[in-house]
């Protein structure tokens, strides 16, 4: 039979359906992966065996989103509203969201002896914020290994601390839940008062804060510390992260102690040693743990404004913390310093920061500030609440901190959707969202330069 198509018409051979692949950018794959995890978590939390009282679809969605994004904001009490099964689901979502589902995927592929394809490597590279594809597999293994070891130590120490008070089985269960929540900087607690009952407990404060500080400095820093024992041998990124964490934590500690020392609702009624302990915990928890041993609604406005800044900065890159990240904050500071000193290069620790890194830090910060402003505007229009409470909620959600001045449980339905969007955006990263919405295109032409007045 002759071909009935005219010979001068072009035609394409169609691929079989099983060979058609949907081309998605790495940020899009990450976003879809997190959405699928949130959807699965929401369905599990709505099961009758997961709750002690009926849970609406929106409450389930909010809780699952908060867990996967390791935020810690809650619309229902975790300890009383969820059964042990529901709490274990939340713990699983925290672990998966905190360490990143790509970490599990990369390690699973490696353990099966399968070679990772270039597309999968790029997705993992985007999830781990790495510039080198060769480092992805190595870091993925280290992330799981360090997590298992550190969380195991946290569970053992907290079980010992709570053994006499709660008994072995309950102490172990509480230690398991709080360790996962702390190391992943989630801030979920089994008590509606968070850790306020343990405001004067040195072991609980030190173990919990130690877990979320270690989880928040970044796994690349932990790997570098293991390889190099001397300070000068550490990478510039590691030294910068450690120094910035130390300075910011100490400065926040002294400022909070100073601002709250005369406040009878917070530190004013405590002994001197208890004041120091509570001030330290409140100084380090905004980046971005979400636990609290003092009531933020009773703190001074100055302390809450300082907390807003700490939440916005966040922790280290490739960590369980969020925010704009320490490296971004330091790069912007050094870029400003270089401009004021009329220097052509931005330097830190006797090294020059690439121009592209400065632009990336500026873009990420601008997108974050824009999202915060839009969210505050939306929540102000939707909610009848004090402005400081709204601003606190918005920054806490975008930075996936989980601290609140009591507004979360009072949010309207539209307000909850705004916060859900902020939590997802904050975990995926504002810059990743910008990449997802507008993939950059290479220009083949270059326009002439012009001068625009700035400042």
Short mmCIF file of C-alpha atoms in Angstrom, two decimals:
data_model
loop_
_atom_site.label_atom_id
_atom_site.label_comp_id
_atom_site.label_asym_id
_atom_site.label_seq_id
_atom_site.Cartn_x
_atom_site.Cartn_y
_atom_site.Cartn_z
CA UNK A 1 0.00 0.00 0.00
CA UNK A 2 1.38 3.38 -0.98
CA UNK A 3 1.90 6.13 1.55
CA UNK A 4 -1.04 8.48 1.11
CA UNK A 5 0.84 11.47 2.63
CA UNK A 6 2.24 13.94 0.11
CA UNK A 7 6.00 13.53 -0.13
CA UNK A 8 6.63 17.24 0.26
CA UNK A 9 4.97 17.47 3.71
CA UNK A 10 7.29 17.09 6.74
CA UNK A 11 6.28 14.73 9.45
CA UNK A 12 7.59 13.65 12.84
CA UNK A 13 7.87 10.19 14.22
CA UNK A 14 5.78 10.10 17.39
CA UNK A 15 7.37 8.73 20.52
CA UNK A 16 5.60 5.93 22.34
CA UNK A 17 3.69 7.19 25.36
CA UNK A 18 6.00 5.33 27.75
CA UNK A 19 8.95 7.30 26.35
CA UNK A 20 7.38 10.73 26.71
CA UNK A 21 8.94 12.57 29.62
CA UNK A 22 7.68 15.67 31.31
CA UNK A 23 10.49 18.21 31.43
CA UNK A 24 10.52 20.04 34.74
CA UNK A 25 13.15 22.25 36.31
CA UNK A 26 14.84 21.03 39.53
CA UNK A 27 12.96 23.59 41.68
CA UNK A 28 9.69 22.40 40.16
CA UNK A 29 10.48 18.77 41.00
CA UNK A 30 11.36 19.76 44.57
CA UNK A 31 8.16 21.77 44.90
CA UNK A 32 6.03 18.90 43.58
CA UNK A 33 7.81 16.47 45.90
CA UNK A 34 7.05 18.59 48.94
CA UNK A 35 3.45 19.05 47.81
CA UNK A 36 3.04 15.28 47.47
CA UNK A 37 4.51 14.76 50.94
CA UNK A 38 2.17 17.38 52.41
CA UNK A 39 -0.83 15.77 50.68
CA UNK A 40 0.10 12.34 52.01
CA UNK A 41 0.59 13.71 55.51
CA UNK A 42 -2.76 15.49 55.41
CA UNK A 43 -4.57 12.28 54.47
CA UNK A 44 -2.82 10.30 57.23
CA UNK A 45 -3.62 12.95 59.86
CA UNK A 46 -7.31 12.82 58.92
CA UNK A 47 -7.55 9.09 59.70
CA UNK A 48 -9.70 8.34 62.77
CA UNK A 49 -6.81 6.58 64.54
CA UNK A 50 -4.63 9.72 64.22
CA UNK A 51 -6.76 12.10 66.29
CA UNK A 52 -8.67 12.21 69.55
CA UNK A 53 -11.24 14.61 68.03
CA UNK A 54 -12.37 15.28 64.44
CA UNK A 55 -9.88 17.21 62.32
CA UNK A 56 -11.01 19.40 59.44
CA UNK A 57 -9.22 19.10 56.06
CA UNK A 58 -7.77 22.60 56.51
CA UNK A 59 -6.44 21.77 59.98
CA UNK A 60 -4.86 18.59 58.61
CA UNK A 61 -3.33 20.51 55.68
CA UNK A 62 -1.99 23.23 57.99
CA UNK A 63 -0.46 20.70 60.41
CA UNK A 64 1.09 18.60 57.64
CA UNK A 65 2.52 21.69 55.96
CA UNK A 66 3.94 22.93 59.25
CA UNK A 67 5.56 19.54 59.86
CA UNK A 68 7.01 19.03 56.37
CA UNK A 69 8.35 22.59 56.29
CA UNK A 70 9.69 22.09 59.86
CA UNK A 71 7.94 25.25 61.02
CA UNK A 72 6.07 24.35 64.20
CA UNK A 73 3.06 26.65 63.93
CA UNK A 74 -0.06 24.75 65.02
CA UNK A 75 -3.81 25.37 64.89
CA UNK A 76 -4.56 22.42 67.23
CA UNK A 77 -2.55 21.17 70.20
CA UNK A 78 -0.20 18.38 69.14
CA UNK A 79 -0.12 16.63 72.51
CA UNK A 80 -3.88 16.45 73.17
CA UNK A 81 -5.48 16.52 69.72
CA UNK A 82 -3.40 13.73 68.16
CA UNK A 83 -3.00 10.11 69.23
CA UNK A 84 0.39 8.43 69.34
CA UNK A 85 -0.10 7.37 65.73
CA UNK A 86 -0.84 10.94 64.69
CA UNK A 87 2.17 12.23 66.60
CA UNK A 88 4.39 9.63 64.94
CA UNK A 89 3.06 10.74 61.55
CA UNK A 90 4.00 14.31 62.44
CA UNK A 91 7.46 13.16 63.56
CA UNK A 92 7.92 11.30 60.27
CA UNK A 93 6.89 14.35 58.27
CA UNK A 94 9.31 16.48 60.26
CA UNK A 95 12.17 14.07 59.60
CA UNK A 96 11.40 13.79 55.90
CA UNK A 97 10.96 17.54 55.46
CA UNK A 98 13.90 18.49 57.65
CA UNK A 99 16.53 16.30 56.06
CA UNK A 100 14.97 16.64 52.62
CA UNK A 101 13.35 13.90 50.60
CA UNK A 102 16.13 14.23 48.01
CA UNK A 103 18.67 13.12 50.63
CA UNK A 104 16.73 9.93 51.17
CA UNK A 105 16.33 9.45 47.42
CA UNK A 106 20.04 9.91 46.68
CA UNK A 107 21.14 7.55 49.46
CA UNK A 108 18.54 4.96 48.40
CA UNK A 109 19.80 4.98 44.83
CA UNK A 110 23.42 4.73 45.97
CA UNK A 111 22.67 1.85 48.33
CA UNK A 112 21.08 -0.09 45.45
CA UNK A 113 24.22 0.40 43.37
CA UNK A 114 22.41 2.47 40.75
CA UNK A 115 24.19 5.33 39.06
CA UNK A 116 22.50 8.70 39.53
CA UNK A 117 21.53 10.38 36.27
CA UNK A 118 22.44 13.95 35.43
CA UNK A 119 18.85 15.17 35.85
CA UNK A 120 18.56 13.54 39.29
CA UNK A 121 21.94 15.00 40.27
CA UNK A 122 20.77 18.49 39.32
CA UNK A 123 17.62 18.06 41.38
CA UNK A 124 19.65 16.89 44.37
CA UNK A 125 22.08 19.75 43.77
CA UNK A 126 19.21 22.23 43.93
CA UNK A 127 17.82 20.63 47.11
CA UNK A 128 21.20 20.69 48.86
CA UNK A 129 22.24 24.10 47.56
CA UNK A 130 25.53 22.76 46.18
CA UNK A 131 27.55 24.12 43.29
CA UNK A 132 29.38 20.84 42.61
CA UNK A 133 27.51 17.77 41.40
CA UNK A 134 30.34 15.54 42.65
CA UNK A 135 29.63 16.52 46.25
CA UNK A 136 25.94 15.61 46.21
CA UNK A 137 26.29 11.87 46.90
CA UNK A 138 28.98 12.39 49.54
CA UNK A 139 26.93 15.00 51.37
CA UNK A 140 23.75 12.92 51.17
CA UNK A 141 25.48 10.02 52.93
CA UNK A 142 26.97 12.32 55.55
CA UNK A 143 23.60 13.98 56.22
CA UNK A 144 21.95 10.66 57.10
CA UNK A 145 24.93 9.39 59.10
CA UNK A 146 25.27 12.56 61.17
CA UNK A 147 21.52 12.74 61.69
CA UNK A 148 21.30 9.18 63.01
CA UNK A 149 24.23 9.64 65.39
CA UNK A 150 23.19 13.05 66.73
CA UNK A 151 19.53 12.12 67.13
CA UNK A 152 20.46 8.88 68.88
CA UNK A 153 22.56 10.82 71.38
CA UNK A 154 19.74 13.31 71.92
CA UNK A 155 17.23 10.53 72.58
CA UNK A 156 19.54 8.85 75.11
CA UNK A 157 20.32 12.08 76.99
CA UNK A 158 16.70 13.28 77.16
CA UNK A 159 15.48 9.82 78.23
CA UNK A 160 17.92 9.93 81.14
CA UNK A 161 16.77 13.46 82.07
CA UNK A 162 13.05 12.61 81.99
CA UNK A 163 13.28 9.04 83.35
CA UNK A 164 12.47 9.82 86.99
CA UNK A 165 9.70 12.28 86.11
CA UNK A 166 7.88 10.33 83.39
CA UNK A 167 8.98 6.71 83.64
CA UNK A 168 11.05 4.82 81.08
CA UNK A 169 8.53 4.30 78.26
CA UNK A 170 7.03 7.82 78.37
CA UNK A 171 10.46 9.39 78.82
CA UNK A 172 11.78 7.52 75.79
CA UNK A 173 8.79 8.51 73.66
CA UNK A 174 9.05 12.19 74.66
CA UNK A 175 12.81 12.09 74.07
CA UNK A 176 12.25 10.57 70.62
CA UNK A 177 9.67 13.18 69.58
CA UNK A 178 11.50 16.21 70.99
CA UNK A 179 14.84 15.13 69.57
CA UNK A 180 13.45 14.84 66.04
CA UNK A 181 11.60 18.13 66.45
CA UNK A 182 14.66 19.93 67.87
CA UNK A 183 17.35 18.60 65.52
CA UNK A 184 15.17 19.39 62.50
CA UNK A 185 14.42 22.86 63.91
CA UNK A 186 10.68 22.12 63.84
CA UNK A 187 9.51 23.35 67.24
CA UNK A 188 6.62 20.87 67.62
CA UNK A 189 5.97 20.07 71.28
CA UNK A 190 3.75 17.61 73.13
CA UNK A 191 2.79 20.33 75.62
CA UNK A 192 0.66 23.32 74.64
CA UNK A 193 3.07 25.50 76.63
CA UNK A 194 6.04 24.26 74.56
CA UNK A 195 9.07 24.02 76.93
CA UNK A 196 7.88 26.67 79.39
CA UNK A 197 7.54 24.08 82.22
CA UNK A 198 11.30 23.44 81.81
CA UNK A 199 12.42 27.07 81.81
CA UNK A 200 14.66 26.43 84.84
CA UNK A 201 15.93 22.97 83.76
CA UNK A 202 19.58 23.21 82.74
CA UNK A 203 19.76 19.72 81.12
CA UNK A 204 16.60 20.18 79.03
CA UNK A 205 17.60 23.67 77.90
CA UNK A 206 21.17 22.68 77.00
CA UNK A 207 20.26 19.43 75.21
CA UNK A 208 17.38 20.91 73.20
CA UNK A 209 19.29 24.07 72.29
CA UNK A 210 22.37 21.99 71.46
CA UNK A 211 20.32 19.84 69.08
CA UNK A 212 18.79 22.69 67.11
CA UNK A 213 22.04 24.70 67.03
CA UNK A 214 23.92 21.72 65.58
CA UNK A 215 21.10 21.06 63.14
CA UNK A 216 21.00 24.73 62.18
CA UNK A 217 24.67 25.38 61.39
CA UNK A 218 24.63 23.17 58.30
CA UNK A 219 25.86 19.70 57.37
CA UNK A 220 28.70 21.04 55.20
CA UNK A 221 30.06 22.71 58.33
CA UNK A 222 29.82 19.45 60.30
CA UNK A 223 31.57 17.54 57.50
CA UNK A 224 34.34 20.15 57.35
CA UNK A 225 34.79 20.05 61.12
CA UNK A 226 35.22 16.28 60.98
CA UNK A 227 37.83 16.46 58.21
CA UNK A 228 39.86 19.36 59.56
CA UNK A 229 40.55 19.72 63.26
CA UNK A 230 42.51 22.98 63.05
CA UNK A 231 40.88 26.36 62.66
CA UNK A 232 43.07 27.54 59.77
CA UNK A 233 42.35 24.38 57.80
CA UNK A 234 38.61 24.92 57.87
CA UNK A 235 36.93 26.39 54.82
CA UNK A 236 36.00 30.05 54.77
CA UNK A 237 32.31 29.07 54.74
CA UNK A 238 32.74 26.98 57.91
CA UNK A 239 34.66 29.65 59.79
CA UNK A 240 32.24 32.32 58.68
CA UNK A 241 29.20 30.29 59.76
CA UNK A 242 30.68 29.48 63.18
CA UNK A 243 31.83 33.05 63.86
CA UNK A 244 28.53 34.58 62.71
CA UNK A 245 26.54 32.09 64.84
CA UNK A 246 28.67 32.84 67.89
CA UNK A 247 28.50 36.62 67.57
CA UNK A 248 24.78 36.75 66.79
CA UNK A 249 23.88 34.33 69.60
CA UNK A 250 25.96 36.18 72.20
CA UNK A 251 24.67 39.59 71.13
CA UNK A 252 21.06 38.38 71.19
CA UNK A 253 21.64 36.74 74.59
CA UNK A 254 22.86 39.96 76.24
CA UNK A 255 20.22 42.14 74.57
CA UNK A 256 17.31 39.89 75.56
CA UNK A 257 18.60 39.61 79.12
CA UNK A 258 18.94 43.39 79.30
CA UNK A 259 15.51 44.07 77.78
CA UNK A 260 13.59 41.49 79.86
CA UNK A 261 15.42 41.64 83.20
CA UNK A 262 12.90 44.11 84.64
CA UNK A 263 9.83 42.51 83.05
CA UNK A 264 7.88 40.71 85.83
CA UNK A 265 6.01 38.61 83.24
CA UNK A 266 9.22 37.05 81.89
CA UNK A 267 12.69 37.25 83.47
CA UNK A 268 11.85 39.68 86.27
CA UNK A 269 10.43 37.00 88.56
CA UNK A 270 13.34 34.55 88.08
CA UNK A 271 16.58 34.02 89.95
CA UNK A 272 19.76 35.28 88.29
CA UNK A 273 20.86 31.85 87.05
CA UNK A 274 17.38 31.13 85.67
CA UNK A 275 17.36 34.51 83.91
CA UNK A 276 20.60 33.67 82.14
CA UNK A 277 19.28 30.26 81.08
CA UNK A 278 15.98 31.63 79.76
CA UNK A 279 17.67 34.56 78.01
CA UNK A 280 20.07 32.15 76.28
CA UNK A 281 17.26 29.88 75.08
CA UNK A 282 15.19 32.78 73.73
CA UNK A 283 18.29 34.15 71.98
CA UNK A 284 19.08 30.97 70.04
CA UNK A 285 15.62 29.53 69.37
CA UNK A 286 14.53 32.09 66.71
CA UNK A 287 17.13 30.69 64.25
CA UNK A 288 14.93 28.67 63.61
CA UNK A 289 13.88 26.19 66.28
CA UNK A 290 10.43 27.35 67.34
CA UNK A 291 10.58 26.19 70.96
CA UNK A 292 10.15 28.70 73.75
CA UNK A 293 10.55 28.71 77.52
CA UNK A 294 9.01 32.19 77.89
CA UNK A 295 5.71 33.58 76.61
CA UNK A 296 6.47 35.85 73.65
CA UNK A 297 3.16 37.64 74.03
CA UNK A 298 4.39 38.88 77.43
CA UNK A 299 7.77 40.11 76.21
CA UNK A 300 8.58 43.74 75.52
CA UNK A 301 8.08 45.13 72.02
CA UNK A 302 11.83 45.67 71.72
CA UNK A 303 12.51 41.97 72.35
CA UNK A 304 9.90 40.97 69.79
CA UNK A 305 11.43 43.28 67.18
CA UNK A 306 14.86 41.76 67.88
CA UNK A 307 13.30 38.32 67.51
CA UNK A 308 11.88 39.33 64.13
CA UNK A 309 15.41 40.10 62.92
CA UNK A 310 16.80 36.84 64.30
CA UNK A 311 14.03 34.83 62.63
CA UNK A 312 14.61 36.60 59.31
CA UNK A 313 18.36 35.82 59.37
CA UNK A 314 17.89 32.13 60.15
CA UNK A 315 20.63 29.47 60.26
CA UNK A 316 23.34 28.04 58.04
CA UNK A 317 23.03 26.80 54.47
CA UNK A 318 22.27 23.10 53.93
CA UNK A 319 20.84 22.85 57.42
CA UNK A 320 17.46 22.10 58.96
CA UNK A 321 17.02 25.85 59.59
CA UNK A 322 15.59 28.41 57.19
CA UNK A 323 15.51 32.20 56.93
CA UNK A 324 17.70 34.03 54.41
CA UNK A 325 20.65 32.13 55.99
CA UNK A 326 23.75 33.35 57.81
CA UNK A 327 25.91 33.41 54.69
CA UNK A 328 23.42 35.67 52.90
CA UNK A 329 23.31 38.07 55.83
CA UNK A 330 27.10 38.28 56.11
CA UNK A 331 27.56 38.76 52.36
CA UNK A 332 25.11 41.69 52.39
CA UNK A 333 26.86 43.22 55.40
CA UNK A 334 30.29 42.92 53.77
CA UNK A 335 28.98 44.26 50.45
CA UNK A 336 27.58 47.32 52.26
CA UNK A 337 30.87 47.77 54.12
CA UNK A 338 32.85 47.53 50.86
CA UNK A 339 30.64 50.16 49.22
CA UNK A 340 30.97 52.56 52.15
CA UNK A 341 34.75 52.15 52.09
CA UNK A 342 34.83 52.70 48.31
CA UNK A 343 36.26 49.27 47.60
CA UNK A 344 35.77 47.45 44.31
CA UNK A 345 35.84 43.97 45.85
CA UNK A 346 33.72 42.43 48.61
CA UNK A 347 36.03 40.57 50.98
CA UNK A 348 35.62 38.40 54.06
CA UNK A 349 38.29 36.55 56.06
CA UNK A 350 40.93 37.63 53.51
CA UNK A 351 39.00 36.16 50.60
CA UNK A 352 37.07 37.87 47.77
CA UNK A 353 33.38 37.08 47.40
CA UNK A 354 32.32 36.56 43.75
CA UNK A 355 30.04 39.19 42.27
CA UNK A 356 27.45 36.53 41.40
CA UNK A 357 27.24 35.52 45.07
CA UNK A 358 26.54 39.11 46.09
CA UNK A 359 23.78 39.39 43.46
CA UNK A 360 22.27 36.08 44.61
CA UNK A 361 22.26 37.23 48.25
CA UNK A 362 20.66 40.53 47.25
CA UNK A 363 17.99 38.79 45.15
CA UNK A 364 17.13 36.28 47.87
CA UNK A 365 16.83 39.02 50.50
CA UNK A 366 14.70 41.22 48.25
CA UNK A 367 12.32 38.36 47.40
CA UNK A 368 12.06 37.46 51.10
CA UNK A 369 11.32 41.05 52.11
CA UNK A 370 8.76 41.37 49.34
CA UNK A 371 6.99 38.19 50.47
CA UNK A 372 6.99 39.36 54.09
CA UNK A 373 5.53 42.73 53.12
CA UNK A 374 2.82 41.16 50.94
CA UNK A 375 1.97 38.62 53.66
CA UNK A 376 1.74 41.31 56.35
CA UNK A 377 -0.50 43.37 54.08
CA UNK A 378 -2.76 40.37 53.38
CA UNK A 379 -2.97 39.28 57.02
CA UNK A 380 -3.64 42.85 58.16
CA UNK A 381 -6.57 43.00 55.74
CA UNK A 382 -7.88 39.56 56.75
CA UNK A 383 -7.30 39.40 60.50
CA UNK A 384 -8.38 41.61 63.39
CA UNK A 385 -5.20 41.42 65.43
CA UNK A 386 -2.43 43.75 66.66
CA UNK A 387 0.09 44.66 63.97
CA UNK A 388 3.03 43.22 65.92
CA UNK A 389 1.27 39.85 66.21
CA UNK A 390 0.66 39.81 62.46
CA UNK A 391 4.23 40.80 61.57
CA UNK A 392 5.57 38.20 64.01
CA UNK A 393 3.38 35.49 62.47
CA UNK A 394 4.38 36.36 58.90
CA UNK A 395 8.13 36.40 59.54
CA UNK A 396 7.90 33.24 61.67
CA UNK A 397 6.04 31.39 58.90
CA UNK A 398 8.32 32.50 56.05
CA UNK A 399 11.44 31.72 58.10
CA UNK A 400 9.83 28.41 59.20
CA UNK A 401 10.54 29.23 62.84
CA UNK A 402 7.24 28.37 64.48
CA UNK A 403 7.23 31.02 67.20
CA UNK A 404 3.96 32.87 67.70
CA UNK A 405 2.40 35.49 69.91
CA UNK A 406 -0.81 33.46 70.01
CA UNK A 407 -2.29 34.41 66.64
CA UNK A 408 -1.98 31.03 64.86
CA UNK A 409 -4.96 29.33 66.50
CA UNK A 410 -7.11 32.45 65.86
CA UNK A 411 -6.40 32.71 62.13
CA UNK A 412 -9.34 32.80 59.73
CA UNK A 413 -9.54 30.35 56.83
CA UNK A 414 -7.99 32.79 54.31
CA UNK A 415 -5.36 33.70 56.90
CA UNK A 416 -4.40 30.05 57.33
CA UNK A 417 -3.92 29.70 53.57
CA UNK A 418 -1.63 32.75 53.59
CA UNK A 419 0.47 31.19 56.36
CA UNK A 420 0.52 27.82 54.56
CA UNK A 421 1.87 29.55 51.43
CA UNK A 422 4.53 31.31 53.51
CA UNK A 423 5.67 28.09 55.16
CA UNK A 424 6.01 26.25 51.85
CA UNK A 425 7.79 29.19 50.25
CA UNK A 426 10.13 29.58 53.20
CA UNK A 427 11.15 25.93 53.13
CA UNK A 428 11.67 25.69 49.40
CA UNK A 429 13.49 29.00 49.42
CA UNK A 430 12.33 32.35 48.03
CA UNK A 431 14.99 32.23 45.33
CA UNK A 432 13.85 28.73 44.30
CA UNK A 433 10.31 30.04 44.05
CA UNK A 434 11.48 32.91 41.87
CA UNK A 435 13.34 30.40 39.68
CA UNK A 436 10.21 28.26 39.47
CA UNK A 437 7.99 31.19 38.43
CA UNK A 438 10.40 32.71 35.94
CA UNK A 439 13.19 30.51 34.61
CA UNK A 440 16.04 32.83 33.52
CA UNK A 441 16.85 33.00 29.83
CA UNK A 442 20.23 33.78 28.35
CA UNK A 443 20.26 36.98 26.31
CA UNK A 444 22.09 36.92 23.00
CA UNK A 445 22.42 40.69 22.96
CA UNK A 446 23.73 43.17 25.49
CA UNK A 447 22.28 46.63 25.99
CA UNK A 448 24.32 49.79 26.40
CA UNK A 449 24.98 50.89 29.98
CA UNK A 450 23.12 53.80 31.54
CA UNK A 451 23.21 55.70 34.81
CA UNK A 452 20.35 55.63 37.32
CA UNK A 453 20.32 57.71 40.47
CA UNK A 454 20.33 55.55 43.60
CA UNK A 455 19.99 56.86 47.13
#
